[in-house]
XYZ file of C-alpha atoms in Angstrom:
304
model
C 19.012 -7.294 30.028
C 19.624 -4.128 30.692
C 16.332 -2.376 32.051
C 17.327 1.377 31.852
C 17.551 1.032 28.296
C 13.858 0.019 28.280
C 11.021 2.679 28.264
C 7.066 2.111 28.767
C 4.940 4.917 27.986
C 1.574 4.760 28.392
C -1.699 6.657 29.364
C -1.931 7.133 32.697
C -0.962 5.862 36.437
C -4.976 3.653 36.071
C -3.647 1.821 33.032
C -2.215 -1.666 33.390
C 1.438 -1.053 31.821
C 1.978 1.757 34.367
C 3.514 -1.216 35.947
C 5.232 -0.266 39.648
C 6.918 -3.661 39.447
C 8.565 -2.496 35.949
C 9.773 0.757 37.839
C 11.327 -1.662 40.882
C 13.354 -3.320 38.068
C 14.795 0.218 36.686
C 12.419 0.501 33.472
C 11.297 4.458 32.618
C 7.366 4.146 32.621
C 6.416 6.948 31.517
C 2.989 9.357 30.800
C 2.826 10.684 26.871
C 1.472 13.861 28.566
C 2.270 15.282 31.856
C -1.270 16.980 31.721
C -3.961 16.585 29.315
C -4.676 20.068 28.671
C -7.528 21.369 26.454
C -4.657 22.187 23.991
C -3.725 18.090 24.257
C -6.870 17.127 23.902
C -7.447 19.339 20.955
C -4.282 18.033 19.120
C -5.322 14.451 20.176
C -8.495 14.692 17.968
C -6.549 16.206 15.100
C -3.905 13.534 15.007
C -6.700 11.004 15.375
C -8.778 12.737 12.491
C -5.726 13.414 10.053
C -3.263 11.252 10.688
C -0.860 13.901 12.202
C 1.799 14.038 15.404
C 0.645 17.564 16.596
C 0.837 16.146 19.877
C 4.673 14.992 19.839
C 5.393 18.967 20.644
C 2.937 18.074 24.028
C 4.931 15.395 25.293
C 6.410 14.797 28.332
C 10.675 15.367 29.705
C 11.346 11.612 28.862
C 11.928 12.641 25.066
C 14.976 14.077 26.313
C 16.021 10.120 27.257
C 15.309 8.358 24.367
C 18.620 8.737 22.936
C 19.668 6.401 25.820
C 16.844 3.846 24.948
C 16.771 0.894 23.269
C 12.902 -0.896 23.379
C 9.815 1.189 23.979
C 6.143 -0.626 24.796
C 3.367 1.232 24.315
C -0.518 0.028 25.087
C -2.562 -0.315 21.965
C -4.242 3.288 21.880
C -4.962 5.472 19.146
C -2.013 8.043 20.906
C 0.086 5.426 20.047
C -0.156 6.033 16.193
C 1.814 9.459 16.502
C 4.041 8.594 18.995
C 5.159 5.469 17.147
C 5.921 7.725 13.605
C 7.590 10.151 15.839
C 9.625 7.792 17.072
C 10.393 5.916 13.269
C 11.652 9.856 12.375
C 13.707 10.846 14.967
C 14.816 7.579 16.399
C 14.502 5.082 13.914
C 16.944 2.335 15.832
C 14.266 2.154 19.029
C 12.676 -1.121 18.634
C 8.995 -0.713 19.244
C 6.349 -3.387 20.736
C 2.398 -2.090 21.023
C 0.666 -4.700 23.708
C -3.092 -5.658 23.200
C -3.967 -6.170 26.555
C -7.911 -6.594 25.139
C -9.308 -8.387 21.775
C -8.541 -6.557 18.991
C -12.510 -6.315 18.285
C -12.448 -4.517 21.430
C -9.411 -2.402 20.662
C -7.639 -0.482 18.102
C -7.993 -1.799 14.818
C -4.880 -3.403 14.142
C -4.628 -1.621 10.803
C -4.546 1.979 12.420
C -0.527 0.596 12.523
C -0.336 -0.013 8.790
C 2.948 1.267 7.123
C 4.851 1.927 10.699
C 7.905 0.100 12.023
C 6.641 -1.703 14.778
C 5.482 -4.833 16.359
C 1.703 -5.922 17.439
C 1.842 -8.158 20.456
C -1.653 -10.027 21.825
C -2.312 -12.182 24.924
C -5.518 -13.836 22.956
C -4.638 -16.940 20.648
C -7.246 -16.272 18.032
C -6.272 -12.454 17.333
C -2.475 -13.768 17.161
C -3.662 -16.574 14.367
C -5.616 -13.830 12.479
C -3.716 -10.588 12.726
C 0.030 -12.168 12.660
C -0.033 -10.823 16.002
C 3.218 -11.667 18.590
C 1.785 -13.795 21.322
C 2.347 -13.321 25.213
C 0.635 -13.925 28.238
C -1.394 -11.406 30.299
C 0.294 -10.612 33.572
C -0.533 -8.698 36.960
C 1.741 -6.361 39.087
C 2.285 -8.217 42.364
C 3.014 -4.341 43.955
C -1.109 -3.807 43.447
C -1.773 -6.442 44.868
C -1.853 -4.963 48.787
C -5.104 -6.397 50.735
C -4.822 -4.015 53.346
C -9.073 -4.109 54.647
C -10.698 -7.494 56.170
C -13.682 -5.899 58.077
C -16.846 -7.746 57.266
C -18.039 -5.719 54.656
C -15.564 -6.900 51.930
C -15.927 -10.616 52.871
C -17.726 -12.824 50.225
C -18.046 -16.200 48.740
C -18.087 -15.484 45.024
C -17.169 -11.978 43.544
C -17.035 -10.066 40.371
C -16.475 -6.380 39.988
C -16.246 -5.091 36.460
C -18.045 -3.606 33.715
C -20.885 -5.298 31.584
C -19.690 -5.833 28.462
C -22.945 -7.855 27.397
C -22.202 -10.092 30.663
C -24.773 -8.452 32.777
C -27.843 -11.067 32.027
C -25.579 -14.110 32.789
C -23.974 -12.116 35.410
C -27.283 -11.741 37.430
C -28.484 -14.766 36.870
C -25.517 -16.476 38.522
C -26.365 -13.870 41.714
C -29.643 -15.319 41.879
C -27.917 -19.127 41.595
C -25.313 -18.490 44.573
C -28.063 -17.122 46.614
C -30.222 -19.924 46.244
C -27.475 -22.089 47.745
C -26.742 -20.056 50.938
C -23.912 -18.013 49.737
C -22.830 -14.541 49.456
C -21.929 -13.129 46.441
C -20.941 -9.570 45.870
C -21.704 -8.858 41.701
C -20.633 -5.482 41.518
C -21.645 -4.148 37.381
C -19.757 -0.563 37.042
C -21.366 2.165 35.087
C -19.915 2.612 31.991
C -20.044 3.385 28.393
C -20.413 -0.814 28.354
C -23.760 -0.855 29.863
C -25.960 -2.674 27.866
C -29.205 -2.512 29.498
C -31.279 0.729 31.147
C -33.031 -0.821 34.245
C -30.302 -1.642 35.732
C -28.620 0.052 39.117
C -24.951 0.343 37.809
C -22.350 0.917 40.437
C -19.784 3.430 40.075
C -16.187 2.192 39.705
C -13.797 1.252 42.241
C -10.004 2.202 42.712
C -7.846 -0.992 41.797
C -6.889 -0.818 45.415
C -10.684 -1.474 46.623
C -11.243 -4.139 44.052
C -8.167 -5.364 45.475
C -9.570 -5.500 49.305
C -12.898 -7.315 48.023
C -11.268 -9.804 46.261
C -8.748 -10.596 49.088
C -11.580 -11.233 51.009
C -13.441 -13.768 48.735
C -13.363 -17.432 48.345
C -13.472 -17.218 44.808
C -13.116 -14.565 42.176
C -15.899 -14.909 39.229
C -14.443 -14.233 35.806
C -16.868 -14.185 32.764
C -15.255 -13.179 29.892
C -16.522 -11.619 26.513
C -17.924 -14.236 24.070
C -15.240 -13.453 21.180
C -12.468 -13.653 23.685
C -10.061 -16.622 23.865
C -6.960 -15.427 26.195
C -7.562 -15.263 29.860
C -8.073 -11.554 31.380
C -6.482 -10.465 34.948
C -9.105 -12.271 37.481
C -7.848 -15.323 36.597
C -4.242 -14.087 37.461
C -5.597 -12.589 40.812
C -7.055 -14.998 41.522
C -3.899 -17.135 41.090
C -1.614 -14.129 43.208
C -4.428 -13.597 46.064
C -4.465 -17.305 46.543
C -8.018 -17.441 45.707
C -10.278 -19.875 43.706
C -11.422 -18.984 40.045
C -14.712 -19.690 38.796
C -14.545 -18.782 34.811
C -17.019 -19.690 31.924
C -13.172 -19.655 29.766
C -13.030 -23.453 28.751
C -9.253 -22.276 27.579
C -8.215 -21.846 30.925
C -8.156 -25.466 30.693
C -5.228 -25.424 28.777
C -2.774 -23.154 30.731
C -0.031 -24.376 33.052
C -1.470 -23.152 36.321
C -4.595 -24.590 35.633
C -5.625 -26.876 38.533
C -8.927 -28.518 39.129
C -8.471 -28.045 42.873
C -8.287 -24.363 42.155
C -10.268 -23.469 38.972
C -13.603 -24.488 38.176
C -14.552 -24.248 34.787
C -18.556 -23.116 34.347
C -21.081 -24.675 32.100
C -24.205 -24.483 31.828
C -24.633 -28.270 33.395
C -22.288 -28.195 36.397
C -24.110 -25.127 38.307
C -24.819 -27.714 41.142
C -20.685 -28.331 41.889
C -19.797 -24.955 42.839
C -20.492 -25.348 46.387
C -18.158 -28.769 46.485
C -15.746 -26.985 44.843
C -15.654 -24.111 47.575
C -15.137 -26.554 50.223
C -12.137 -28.391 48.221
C -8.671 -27.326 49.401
C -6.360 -25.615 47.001
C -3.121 -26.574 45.371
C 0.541 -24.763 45.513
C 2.176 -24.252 42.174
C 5.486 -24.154 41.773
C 7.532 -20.442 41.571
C 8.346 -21.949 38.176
C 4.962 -21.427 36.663
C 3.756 -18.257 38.501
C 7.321 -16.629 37.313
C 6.029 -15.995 33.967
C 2.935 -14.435 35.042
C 5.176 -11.952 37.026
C 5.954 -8.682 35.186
C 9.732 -9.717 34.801
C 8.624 -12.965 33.365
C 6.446 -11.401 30.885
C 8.497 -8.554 30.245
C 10.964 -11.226 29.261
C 8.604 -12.910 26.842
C 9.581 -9.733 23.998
C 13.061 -10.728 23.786
């Protein structure tokens, strides 16, 4: 495979395909914009509204390379829409793959692609089945993953740092659980448009590289995932990189390949009272086999 014929463009250096891990292996990864100016922003809305590419005169110097480039991934995003017919007009030979790295119900409608010459890949089964979507696995970029604080302050026994997403109720009442057995949770909500109730004290977000630091210095990372979702999101693959326990109310975590008992325990509502056993239960090694694919060469090598 030859990785300088491979281009990711995305949003920004905060989204999860601006992938330092792809740039190690030679891949361009790539901004649309080099600046969002007002002008951007304006053209954004139109192209959103109308259907249009205004924007494609906005972006960045990498147009220049994509004579030399074979496969571009893009997030799913409604910038993608213009970018994607820009690149069917001028460049029609580029394959193109648009990665749904959330439910669709959560994301761009799939039909905001109608009528353009590209592929829809998912890491959630049940959008695959229903959309005709491409299927791949979610994966993390082992170069983020730097735990570089271990002062007290970060250390917990359970944590989960994220938005609400209607998990805030559940969320607080498992606070309330852990502390009732002597241990330390850290449930850190983050203000967002995702809020979904007003008496709450949101926290503001975290850089990935302070999320990163807490979770290092957990026993186990809490991941409760939306109630339409079926594919796993990234604490369960942190969990699995930071050598850290998962705690997950995702019964299909069941049925992945690093899925270990030792290191996973699956929530219900009746087994509350074997979280603290499970703390205390050593972990198991998996072999470099399994974790491979989880890797962002492994994935990357799932669209080919």
């Amino acid at each position: 495979m030859d990785y300088n014929r491979m281009m990711i463009i995305t949003l920004d250096e905060k989204s999860v395909l601006f992938s330092a891990d792809a740039q190690k292996l030679g891949i361009h990864v790539e901004k649309y914009f080099e600046k969002r100016t007002l002008i951007v922003k304006l053209f954004n809305y139109i192209d959103k509204k109308l259907n249009l590419q205004l924007a494609s005169y906005q972006y960045g110097s990498w147009k220049k390379k994509l004579k030399d480039i074979d496969f571009v991934l893009l997030n799913a995003h409604f910038f993608s829409r213009p970018l994607i017919k820009y690149l069917n007009r001028k460049f029609p030979d580029i394959r193109i793959a648009v990665w749904y790295s959330n439910p669709v119900a959560k994301d761009t409608p799939v039909s905001f692609y109608s009528g353009l010459n590209c592929e829809l890949w998912s890491f959630d089964k049940s959008d695959c089945e229903n959309y005709g979507m491409h299927p791949n696995n979610q994966f993390i970029d082992q170069m983020k993953l730097n735990v570089t604080k271990h002062d007290d302050s970060y250390h917990s026994d359970v944590c989960f740092i994220g938005v609400d997403k209607e998990r805030l109720t559940l969320l607080l009442e498992l606070e309330d659980y852990f502390i009732s057995q002597q241990l330390n949770p850290l449930i850190y909500v983050v203000d967002s448009s995702k809020n979904s109730r007003t008496d709450y004290a949101y926290k503001p977000a975290l850089p990935y590289s302070e999320l990163i630091n807490y979770e290092g210095n957990t026993k186990a990372i809490l991941d409760i995932v939306q109630s339409d979702q079926q594919g796993i999101s990234l604490r369960p693959l942190e969990a699995l990189f930071l050598n850290k326990k998962l705690i997950t109310n995702n019964l299909n975590v069941q049925e992945l390949d690093f899925y270990r008992p030792e290191n996973i325990f699956v929530l219900t509502d009746e087994n509350h009272q074997d979280i603290a056993a499970f703390l205390h239960t050593p972990m198991v090694s998996l072999p470099e086999a399994i974790t491979h694919k989880y890797q962002f060469e492994g994935w990357f090598a799932n669209f080919f």
